Coordinates of C-alpha atoms in Angstrom, one line a residue:
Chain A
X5 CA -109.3 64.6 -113.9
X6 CA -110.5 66.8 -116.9
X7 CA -107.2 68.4 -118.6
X8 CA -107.5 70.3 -121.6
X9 CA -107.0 68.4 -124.6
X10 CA -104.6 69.3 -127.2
X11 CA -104.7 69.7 -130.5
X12 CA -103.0 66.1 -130.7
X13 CA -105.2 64.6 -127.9
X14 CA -108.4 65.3 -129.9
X15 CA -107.8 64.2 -133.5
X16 CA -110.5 65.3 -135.5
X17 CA -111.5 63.8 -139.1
X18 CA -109.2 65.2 -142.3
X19 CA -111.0 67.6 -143.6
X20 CA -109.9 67.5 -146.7
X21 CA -108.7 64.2 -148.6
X22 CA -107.0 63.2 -151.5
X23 CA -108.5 60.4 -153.5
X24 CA -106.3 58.5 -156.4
X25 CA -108.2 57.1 -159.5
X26 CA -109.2 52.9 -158.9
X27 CA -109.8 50.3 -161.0
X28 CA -113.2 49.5 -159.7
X29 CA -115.0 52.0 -157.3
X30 CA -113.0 55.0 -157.5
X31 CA -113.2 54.5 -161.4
X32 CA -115.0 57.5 -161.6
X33 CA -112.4 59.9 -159.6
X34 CA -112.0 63.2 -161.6
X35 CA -114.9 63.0 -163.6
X36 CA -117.2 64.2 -160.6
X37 CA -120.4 62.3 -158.4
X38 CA -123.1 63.2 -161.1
X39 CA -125.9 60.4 -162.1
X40 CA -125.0 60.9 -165.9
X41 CA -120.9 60.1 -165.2
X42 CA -122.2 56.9 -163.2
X43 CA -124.8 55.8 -166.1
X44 CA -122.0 56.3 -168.6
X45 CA -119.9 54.4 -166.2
X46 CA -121.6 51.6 -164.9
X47 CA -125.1 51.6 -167.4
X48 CA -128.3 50.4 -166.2
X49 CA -128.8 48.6 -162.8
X50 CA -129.1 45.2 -163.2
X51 CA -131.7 43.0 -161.5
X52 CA -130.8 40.5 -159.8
X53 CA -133.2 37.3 -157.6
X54 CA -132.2 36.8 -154.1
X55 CA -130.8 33.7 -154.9
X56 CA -128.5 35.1 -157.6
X57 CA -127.3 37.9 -155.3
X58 CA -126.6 35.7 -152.6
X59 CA -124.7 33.5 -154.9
X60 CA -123.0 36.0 -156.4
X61 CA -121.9 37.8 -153.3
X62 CA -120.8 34.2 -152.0
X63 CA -118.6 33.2 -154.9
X64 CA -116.7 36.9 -154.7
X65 CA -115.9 36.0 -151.4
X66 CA -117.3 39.8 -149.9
X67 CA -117.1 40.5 -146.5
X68 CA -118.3 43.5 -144.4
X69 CA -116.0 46.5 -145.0
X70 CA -117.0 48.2 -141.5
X71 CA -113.9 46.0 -139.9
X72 CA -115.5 43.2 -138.9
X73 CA -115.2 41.7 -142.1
X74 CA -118.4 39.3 -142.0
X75 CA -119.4 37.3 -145.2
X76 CA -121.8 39.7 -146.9
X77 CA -123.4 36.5 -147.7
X78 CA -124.0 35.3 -144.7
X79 CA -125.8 38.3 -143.9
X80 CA -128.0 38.3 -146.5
X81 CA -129.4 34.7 -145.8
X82 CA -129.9 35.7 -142.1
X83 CA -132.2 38.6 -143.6
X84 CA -134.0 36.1 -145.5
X85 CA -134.5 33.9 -143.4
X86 CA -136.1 36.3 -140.6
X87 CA -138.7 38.0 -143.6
X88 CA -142.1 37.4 -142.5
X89 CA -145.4 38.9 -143.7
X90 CA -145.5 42.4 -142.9
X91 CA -142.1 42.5 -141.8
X92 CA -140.2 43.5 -145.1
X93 CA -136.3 44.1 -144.4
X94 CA -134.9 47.6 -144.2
X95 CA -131.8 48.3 -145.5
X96 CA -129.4 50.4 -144.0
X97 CA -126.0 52.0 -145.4
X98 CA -123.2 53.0 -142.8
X99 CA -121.2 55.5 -143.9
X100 CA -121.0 57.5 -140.7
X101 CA -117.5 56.7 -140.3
X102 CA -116.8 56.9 -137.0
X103 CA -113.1 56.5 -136.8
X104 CA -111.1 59.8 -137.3
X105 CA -108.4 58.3 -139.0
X106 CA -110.0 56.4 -142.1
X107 CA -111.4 57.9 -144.9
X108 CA -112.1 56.1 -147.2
X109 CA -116.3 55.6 -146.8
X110 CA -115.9 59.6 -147.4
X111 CA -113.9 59.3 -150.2
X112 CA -116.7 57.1 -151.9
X113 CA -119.8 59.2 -151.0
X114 CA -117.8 62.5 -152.4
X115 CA -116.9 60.6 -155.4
X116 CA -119.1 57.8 -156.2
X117 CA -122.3 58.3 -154.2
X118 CA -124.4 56.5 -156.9
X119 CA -122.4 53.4 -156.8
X120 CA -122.8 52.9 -153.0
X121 CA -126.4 53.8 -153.5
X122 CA -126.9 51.3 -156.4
X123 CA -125.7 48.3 -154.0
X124 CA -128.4 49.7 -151.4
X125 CA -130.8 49.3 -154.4
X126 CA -129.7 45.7 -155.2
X127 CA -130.0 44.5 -152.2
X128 CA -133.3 46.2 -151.1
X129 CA -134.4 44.7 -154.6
X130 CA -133.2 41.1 -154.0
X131 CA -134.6 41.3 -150.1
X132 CA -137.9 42.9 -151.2
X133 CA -136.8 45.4 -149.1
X134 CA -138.5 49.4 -149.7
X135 CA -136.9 51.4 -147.3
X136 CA -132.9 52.3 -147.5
X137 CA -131.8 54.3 -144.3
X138 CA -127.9 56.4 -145.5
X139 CA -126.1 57.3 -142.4
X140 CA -123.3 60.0 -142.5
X141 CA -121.3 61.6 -139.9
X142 CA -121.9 65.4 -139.5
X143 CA -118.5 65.9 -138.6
X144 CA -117.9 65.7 -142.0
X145 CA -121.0 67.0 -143.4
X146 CA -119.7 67.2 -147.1
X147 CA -120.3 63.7 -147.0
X148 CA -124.1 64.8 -146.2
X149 CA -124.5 67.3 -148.7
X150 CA -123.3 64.6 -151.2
X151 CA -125.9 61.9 -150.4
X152 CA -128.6 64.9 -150.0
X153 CA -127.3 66.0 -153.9
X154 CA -127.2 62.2 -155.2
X155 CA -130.8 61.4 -153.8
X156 CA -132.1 64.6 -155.4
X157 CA -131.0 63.1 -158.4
X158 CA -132.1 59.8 -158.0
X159 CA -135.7 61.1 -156.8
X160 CA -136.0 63.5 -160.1
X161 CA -135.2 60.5 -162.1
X162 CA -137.4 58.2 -160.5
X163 CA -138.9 55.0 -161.0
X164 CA -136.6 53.5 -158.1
X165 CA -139.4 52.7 -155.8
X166 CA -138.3 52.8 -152.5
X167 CA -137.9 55.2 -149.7
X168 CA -134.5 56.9 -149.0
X169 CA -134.1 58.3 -145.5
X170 CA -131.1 60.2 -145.2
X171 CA -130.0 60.9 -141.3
X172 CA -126.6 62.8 -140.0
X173 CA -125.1 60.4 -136.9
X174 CA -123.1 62.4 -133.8
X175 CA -119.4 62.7 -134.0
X176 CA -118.4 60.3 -131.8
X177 CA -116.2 57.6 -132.1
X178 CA -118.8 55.0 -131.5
X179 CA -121.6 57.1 -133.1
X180 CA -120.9 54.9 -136.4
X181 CA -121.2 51.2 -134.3
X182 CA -124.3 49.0 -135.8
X183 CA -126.6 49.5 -132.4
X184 CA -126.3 53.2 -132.3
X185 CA -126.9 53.8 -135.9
X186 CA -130.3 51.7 -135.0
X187 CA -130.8 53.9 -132.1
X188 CA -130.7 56.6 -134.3
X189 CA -133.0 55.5 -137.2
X190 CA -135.5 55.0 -133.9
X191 CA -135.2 58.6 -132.4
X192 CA -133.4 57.8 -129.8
X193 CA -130.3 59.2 -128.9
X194 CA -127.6 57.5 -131.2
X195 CA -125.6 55.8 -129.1
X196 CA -124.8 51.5 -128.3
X197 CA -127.6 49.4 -126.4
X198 CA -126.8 45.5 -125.8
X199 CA -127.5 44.0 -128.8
X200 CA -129.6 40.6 -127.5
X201 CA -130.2 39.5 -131.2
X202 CA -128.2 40.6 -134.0
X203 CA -130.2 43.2 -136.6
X204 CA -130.3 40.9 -139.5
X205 CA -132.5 39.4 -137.2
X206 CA -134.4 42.3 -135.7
X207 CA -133.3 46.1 -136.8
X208 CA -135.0 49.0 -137.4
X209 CA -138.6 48.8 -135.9
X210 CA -138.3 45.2 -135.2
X211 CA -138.1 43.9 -139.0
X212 CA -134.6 42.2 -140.3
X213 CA -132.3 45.1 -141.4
X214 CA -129.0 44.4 -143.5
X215 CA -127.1 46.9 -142.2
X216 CA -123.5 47.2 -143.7
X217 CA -120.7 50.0 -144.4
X218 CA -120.9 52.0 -147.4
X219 CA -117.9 50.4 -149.3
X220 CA -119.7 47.4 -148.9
X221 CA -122.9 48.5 -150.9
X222 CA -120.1 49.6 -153.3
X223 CA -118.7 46.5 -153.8
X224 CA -121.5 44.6 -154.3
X225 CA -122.8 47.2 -157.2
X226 CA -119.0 46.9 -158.8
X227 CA -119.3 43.4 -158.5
X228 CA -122.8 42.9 -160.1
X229 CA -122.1 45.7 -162.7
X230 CA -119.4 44.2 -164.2
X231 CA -120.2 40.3 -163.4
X232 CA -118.1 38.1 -161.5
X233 CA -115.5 37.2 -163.8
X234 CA -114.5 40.8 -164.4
X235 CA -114.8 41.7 -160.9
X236 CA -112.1 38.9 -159.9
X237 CA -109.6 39.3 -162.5
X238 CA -109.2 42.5 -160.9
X239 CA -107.7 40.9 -157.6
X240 CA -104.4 39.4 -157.3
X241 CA -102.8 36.5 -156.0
X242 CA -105.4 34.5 -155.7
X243 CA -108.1 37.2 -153.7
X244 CA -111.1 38.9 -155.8
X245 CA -111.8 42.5 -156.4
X246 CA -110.6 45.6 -154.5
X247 CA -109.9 46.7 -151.5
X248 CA -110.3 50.9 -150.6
X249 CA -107.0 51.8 -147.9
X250 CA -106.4 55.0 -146.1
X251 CA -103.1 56.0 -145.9
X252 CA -102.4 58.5 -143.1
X253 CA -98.8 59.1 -141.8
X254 CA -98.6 59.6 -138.3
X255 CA -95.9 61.7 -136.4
X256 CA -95.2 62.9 -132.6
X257 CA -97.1 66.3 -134.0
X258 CA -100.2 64.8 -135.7
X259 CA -102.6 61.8 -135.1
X260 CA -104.3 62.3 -138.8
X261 CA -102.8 64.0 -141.7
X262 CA -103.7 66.9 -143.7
X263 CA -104.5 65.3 -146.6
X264 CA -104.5 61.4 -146.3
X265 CA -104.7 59.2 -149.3
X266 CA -107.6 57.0 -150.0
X267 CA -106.7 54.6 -152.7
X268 CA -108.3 51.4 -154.1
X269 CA -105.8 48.4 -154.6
X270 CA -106.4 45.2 -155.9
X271 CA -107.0 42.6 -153.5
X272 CA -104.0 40.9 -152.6
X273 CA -101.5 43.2 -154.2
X274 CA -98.5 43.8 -152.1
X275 CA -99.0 46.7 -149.2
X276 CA -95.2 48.0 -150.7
X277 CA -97.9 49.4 -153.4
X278 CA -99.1 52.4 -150.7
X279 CA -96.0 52.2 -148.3
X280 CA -92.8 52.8 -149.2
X281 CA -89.2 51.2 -147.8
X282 CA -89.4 54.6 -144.5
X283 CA -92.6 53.3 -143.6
X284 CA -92.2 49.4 -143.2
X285 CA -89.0 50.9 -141.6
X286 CA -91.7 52.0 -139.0
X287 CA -94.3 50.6 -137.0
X288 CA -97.5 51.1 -138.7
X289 CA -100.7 51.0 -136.7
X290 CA -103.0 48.8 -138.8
X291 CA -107.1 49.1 -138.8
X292 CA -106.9 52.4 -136.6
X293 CA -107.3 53.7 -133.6
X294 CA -109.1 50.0 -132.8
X295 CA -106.4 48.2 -134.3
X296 CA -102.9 46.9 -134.4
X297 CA -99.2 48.2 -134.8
X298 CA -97.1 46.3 -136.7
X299 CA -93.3 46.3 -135.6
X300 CA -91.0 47.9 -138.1
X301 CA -90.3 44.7 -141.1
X302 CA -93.1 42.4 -139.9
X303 CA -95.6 44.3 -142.9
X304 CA -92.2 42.9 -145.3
X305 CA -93.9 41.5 -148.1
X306 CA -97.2 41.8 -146.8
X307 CA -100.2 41.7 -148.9
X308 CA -103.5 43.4 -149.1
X309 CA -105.8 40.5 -148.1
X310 CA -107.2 39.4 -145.0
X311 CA -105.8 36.1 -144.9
X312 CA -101.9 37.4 -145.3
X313 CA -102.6 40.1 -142.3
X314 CA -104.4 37.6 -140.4
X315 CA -101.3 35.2 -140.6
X316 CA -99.0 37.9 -139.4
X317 CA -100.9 38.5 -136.2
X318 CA -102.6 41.6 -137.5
X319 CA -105.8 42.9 -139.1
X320 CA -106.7 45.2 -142.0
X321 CA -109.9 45.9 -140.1
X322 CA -111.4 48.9 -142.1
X323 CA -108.6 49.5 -143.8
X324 CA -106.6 52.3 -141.9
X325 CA -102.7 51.8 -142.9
X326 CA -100.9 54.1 -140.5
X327 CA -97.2 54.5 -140.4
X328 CA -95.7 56.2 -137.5
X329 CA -92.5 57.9 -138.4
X330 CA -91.6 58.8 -134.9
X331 CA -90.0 57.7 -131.8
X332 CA -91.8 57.0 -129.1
X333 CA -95.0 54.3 -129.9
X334 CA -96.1 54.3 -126.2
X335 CA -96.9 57.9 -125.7
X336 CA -98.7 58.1 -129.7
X337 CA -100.7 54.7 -127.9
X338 CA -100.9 56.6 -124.6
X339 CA -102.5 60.0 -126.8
X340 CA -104.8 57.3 -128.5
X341 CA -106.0 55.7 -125.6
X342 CA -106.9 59.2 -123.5
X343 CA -108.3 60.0 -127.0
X344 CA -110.7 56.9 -127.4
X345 CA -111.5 57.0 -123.1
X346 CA -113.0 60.4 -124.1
X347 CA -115.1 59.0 -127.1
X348 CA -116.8 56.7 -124.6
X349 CA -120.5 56.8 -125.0
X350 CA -120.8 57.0 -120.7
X351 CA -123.1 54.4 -120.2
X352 CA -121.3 51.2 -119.4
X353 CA -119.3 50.7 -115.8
X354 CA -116.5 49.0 -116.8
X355 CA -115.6 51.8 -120.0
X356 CA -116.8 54.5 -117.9
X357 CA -114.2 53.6 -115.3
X358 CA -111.6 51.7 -117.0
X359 CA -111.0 53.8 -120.0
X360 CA -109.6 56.2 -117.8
X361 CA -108.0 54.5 -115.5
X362 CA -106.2 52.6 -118.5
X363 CA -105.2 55.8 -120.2
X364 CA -104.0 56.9 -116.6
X365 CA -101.7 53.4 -116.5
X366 CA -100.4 54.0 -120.5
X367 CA -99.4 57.6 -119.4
X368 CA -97.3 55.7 -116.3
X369 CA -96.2 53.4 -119.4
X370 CA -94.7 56.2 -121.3
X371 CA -92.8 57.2 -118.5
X372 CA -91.7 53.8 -117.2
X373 CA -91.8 51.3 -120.2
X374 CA -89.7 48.7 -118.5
X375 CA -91.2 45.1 -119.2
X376 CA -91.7 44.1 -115.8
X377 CA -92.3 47.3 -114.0
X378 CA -95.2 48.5 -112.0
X379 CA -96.4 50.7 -115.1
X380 CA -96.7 47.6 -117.3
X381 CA -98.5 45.6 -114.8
X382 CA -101.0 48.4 -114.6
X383 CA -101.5 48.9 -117.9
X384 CA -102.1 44.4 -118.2
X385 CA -104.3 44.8 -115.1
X386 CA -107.0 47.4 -116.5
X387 CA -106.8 45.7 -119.9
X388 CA -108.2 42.7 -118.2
X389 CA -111.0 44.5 -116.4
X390 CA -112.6 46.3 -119.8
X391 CA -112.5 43.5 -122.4
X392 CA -115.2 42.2 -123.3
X393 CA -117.5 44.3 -120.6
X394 CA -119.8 46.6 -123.0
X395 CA -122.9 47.0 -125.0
X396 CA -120.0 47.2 -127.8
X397 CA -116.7 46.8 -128.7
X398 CA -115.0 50.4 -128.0
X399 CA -113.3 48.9 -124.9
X400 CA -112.3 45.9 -126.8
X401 CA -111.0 47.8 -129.8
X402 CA -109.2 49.9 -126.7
X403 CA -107.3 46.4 -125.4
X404 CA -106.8 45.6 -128.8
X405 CA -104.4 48.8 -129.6
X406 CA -103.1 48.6 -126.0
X407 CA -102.5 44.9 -126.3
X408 CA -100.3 45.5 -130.0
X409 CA -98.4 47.8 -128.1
X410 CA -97.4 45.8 -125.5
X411 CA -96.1 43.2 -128.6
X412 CA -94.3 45.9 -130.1
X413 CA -92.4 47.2 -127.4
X414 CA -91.4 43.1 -126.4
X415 CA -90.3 42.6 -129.9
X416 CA -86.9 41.2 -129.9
X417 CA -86.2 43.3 -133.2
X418 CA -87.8 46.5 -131.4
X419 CA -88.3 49.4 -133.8
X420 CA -85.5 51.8 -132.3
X421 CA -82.8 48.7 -132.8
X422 CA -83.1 49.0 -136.3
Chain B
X2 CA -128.2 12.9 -117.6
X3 CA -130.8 11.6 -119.9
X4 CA -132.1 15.0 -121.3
X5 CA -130.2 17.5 -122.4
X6 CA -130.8 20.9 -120.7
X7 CA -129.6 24.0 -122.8
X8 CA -125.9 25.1 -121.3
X9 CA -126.8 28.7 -119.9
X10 CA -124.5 32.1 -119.5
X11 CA -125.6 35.4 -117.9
X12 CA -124.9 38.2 -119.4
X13 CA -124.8 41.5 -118.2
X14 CA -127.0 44.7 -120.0
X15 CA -123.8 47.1 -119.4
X16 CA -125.8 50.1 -119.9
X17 CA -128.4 49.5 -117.7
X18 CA -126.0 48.5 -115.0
X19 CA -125.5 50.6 -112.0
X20 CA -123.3 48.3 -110.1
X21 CA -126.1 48.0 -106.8
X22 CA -124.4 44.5 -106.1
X23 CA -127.1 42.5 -105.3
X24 CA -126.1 40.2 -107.8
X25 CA -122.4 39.5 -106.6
X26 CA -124.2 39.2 -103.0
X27 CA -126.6 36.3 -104.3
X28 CA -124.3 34.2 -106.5
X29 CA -120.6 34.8 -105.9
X30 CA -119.7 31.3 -106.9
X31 CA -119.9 32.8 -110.2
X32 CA -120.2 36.6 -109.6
X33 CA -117.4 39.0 -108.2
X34 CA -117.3 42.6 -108.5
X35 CA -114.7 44.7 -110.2
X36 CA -112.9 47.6 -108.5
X37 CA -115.6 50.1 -109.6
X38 CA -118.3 47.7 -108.2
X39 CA -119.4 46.4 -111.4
X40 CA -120.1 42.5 -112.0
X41 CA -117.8 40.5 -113.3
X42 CA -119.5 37.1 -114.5
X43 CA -117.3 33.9 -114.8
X44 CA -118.5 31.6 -118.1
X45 CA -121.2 28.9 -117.7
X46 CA -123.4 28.6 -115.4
X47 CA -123.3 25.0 -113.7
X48 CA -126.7 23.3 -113.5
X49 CA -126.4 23.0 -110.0
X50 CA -126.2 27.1 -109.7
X51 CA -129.1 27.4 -112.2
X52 CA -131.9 28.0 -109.8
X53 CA -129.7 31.0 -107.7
X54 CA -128.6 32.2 -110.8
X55 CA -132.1 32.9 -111.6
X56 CA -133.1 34.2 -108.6
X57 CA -129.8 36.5 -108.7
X58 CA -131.0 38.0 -112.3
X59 CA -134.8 38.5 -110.5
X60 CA -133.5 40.1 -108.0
X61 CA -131.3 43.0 -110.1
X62 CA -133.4 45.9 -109.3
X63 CA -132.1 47.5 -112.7
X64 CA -132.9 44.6 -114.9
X65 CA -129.8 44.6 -116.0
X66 CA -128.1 40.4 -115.4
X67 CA -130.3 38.1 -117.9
X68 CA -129.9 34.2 -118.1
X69 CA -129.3 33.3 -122.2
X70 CA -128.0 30.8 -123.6
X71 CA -124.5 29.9 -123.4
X72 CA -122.3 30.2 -126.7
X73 CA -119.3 28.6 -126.5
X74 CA -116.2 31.3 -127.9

């Protein structure tokens, strides 16, 4: 069953993006990644006990930026709590990036590599943690030759004291999920293992490892930079701080964009701020290829926070806003889902098998879309066998686009009615 | 009833599945296999299945069906 894959079957990362000044982390956009811009910037680190950091990171109310959107707080206790003697934590910064559509982790490292670094530093700091493990995807290696440059220049400054270890993660999809970025750090081949305990716990060689996404180092330097009260102001409606979106348009033609738009928005400001009145006209698939389509006027008034996507039925994830300004939402799903089948590491049964066999079923979708047709019974039938059976969630984040789709196309106010 | 004994789950180590069987053979009160021969496990195990659910993970010959605690979603 090997086809060739199109240009629009295999979408590839942007290799080129454009990046709009931010209040907070992309402050620095346009003035270039250099240690002097980001002293003049931000000034001197600032140090910070464990108990302040974890207090700190509580009361801004950061979560994970990977998608997953765990309480960055949370994870720091769990590190705490598993230190023992001889078993310092390790911290590890995930910028690898996996999914082809966002950009915005790149966008940071190629603009504000120290800033991502400094929360590395902060943390490792408050968890009496020497070793920092950055992870970038070499399908997009300007992101390595950034966080080789920014190293260089933390190294030649010195006085840090810890150990930076730079590695370049495999270009697959699920090259950039927690358990194969471990697999990497422990020269094995970078892809997911079942995860018995979770690496806060036990990580790299054993010892507790806060592992988190790059923006998420970045937040928590923005946010003990400038101190809480500054950092929140920012926010609006009621949520704290920033958020970084990419904006990439899709059409029948392209699955990523040319040149899509990483911007930082203020928590809770209104998603109209990146989309105009064409795209909330369309569905957008939210979070990416993982994520979730939105029907055309269910993003109407929408805000950039968790909690407001959450109540719609939808999630941010890591913040992939996708519009889709074309007609046919089954067979862009259909394209994603032979796309993502392909992306599967190979070693779990039920992907292995079902991945394809579900893109197979959204293919008879496309052709068949009738609600209670054979096609759509499929298409509910192989969604049942993959969720939830995997060392990680690719088949999950699989049913979960497949699964939107399905809501989309039953919508009573479909898309094409409007 | 008067101690508590920890609720128990088995979980599956999808990678180092191969889809032999042997566990579906062993314990199909709570074990069927998908069309691809892999296992599908049903929630909880009972107390009453705990002994052939253990015997069911001894017997994998990949390692691969473990007995851990149960977490309710």
């Amino acid at each position: 069953m090997t086809q060739p894959r199109s240009a629009l079957a295999t979408p590839r990362p942007a290799l080129e993006v454009m990046i709009a000044p931010g209040p907070l982390l992309l402050s620095t956009v346009g003035r270039g990644p250099e240690l002097a811009v980001h002293e003049a910037q931000w000034g001197p680190l600032p140090a910070l006990s464990t108990q302040a950091l974890v207090e700190l990171t509580a009361a801004a109310e950061l979560r994970g930026r990977g998608g997953a959107g765990f309480p960055f707080a949370r994870k720091l206790t769990t590190v705490l709590a598993n230190r023992r003697l001889g078993r310092a934590p390790v911290i590890v910064v995930n910028a690898a990036e996996g999914e082809p559509a966002s950009a915005k982790d790149t966008a940071l490292i190629l603009t504000a590599p120290h800033l991502v670094l400094d929360g590395a530093v902060l943390a490792a700091r408050a968890l009496g943690a020497r070793e920092i493990h950055v992870m970038t995807p070499t399908e997009r290696p300007g992101s390595g030759t950034a966080v080789t440059a920014a190293l260089a220049e933390r190294r030649q400054r010195g006085g840090e004291r810890v150990t930076w270890r730079h590695h370049e993660v495999g270009a697959r999809f699920v090259s950039g999920q927690a358990q194969a970025v471990l697999e990497h750090i422990a020269g094995r081949v970078g892809l997911p293992v079942t995860a018995w305990v979770p690496e806060a716990v036990r990580g790299v060689r054993g010892r507790p490892t806060l592992l988190s996404n790059a923006e998420t180092y970045a937040q928590v330097a923005a946010l003990c930079h400038v101190g809480l009260s500054e950092y929140a102001a920012v926010g609006q409606d009621s949520s704290l701080g920033t958020t970084l979106l990419t904006v990439n348009r899709m059409t029948d033609d392209r699955l990523i964009e040319r040149y899509p738009l990483v911007v930082e928005v203020p928590t809770g400001a209104p998603l109209s701020t990146v989309l105009d009145a064409e795209d909330l006209r369309s569905p957008v698939l939210l979070g990416g290829f993982h994520g979730t389509w939105a029907r055309p006027g269910q993003l109407a008034g929408a805000r950039v926070s968790r909690p407001d996507v959450e109540a719609r039925g939808l999630a941010l994830g890591a913040g992939v806003v996708a519009p889709y300004a074309g007609s046919c939402p089954e067979g862009v799903t259909a394209t994603i889902v032979d796309y993502l089948a392909g992306e599967s590491a190979g070693r779990c049964g039920p992907c292995v098998n079902g991945l394809p066999a579900l893109a197979r079923a959204m293919t008879g979708l496309v052709a068949d879309p009738g609600r209670s047709g054979p096609a759509r019974g499929e298409v509910e039938r192989f969604c049942g066998l993959v969720a939830g059976r995997g060392a990680c969630t690719h088949p999950d984040g699989v049913v979960r686009l497949v699964r939107s789709l399905l809501t989309l196309m039953d919508a009573p106010e479909g898309w094409d009615q409007l | 009833m008067s101690q508590r004994q920890p609720r128990v789950a088995l979980r599956v180590d999808w990678p180092q599945c191969t889809a032999r069987g042997l566990c579906a053979e062993l314990l199909p009160e709570r074990i069927h296999v998908d069309p691809w021969g892999y296992p599908h496990v049903l929630g909880e195990v009972p107390p009453e299945l705990l002994q052939r659910a253990r015997e069911a993970a001894q017997a994998c010959p990949r390692r691969a069906l473990h007995l851990v605690e149960h977490r309710a979603s």
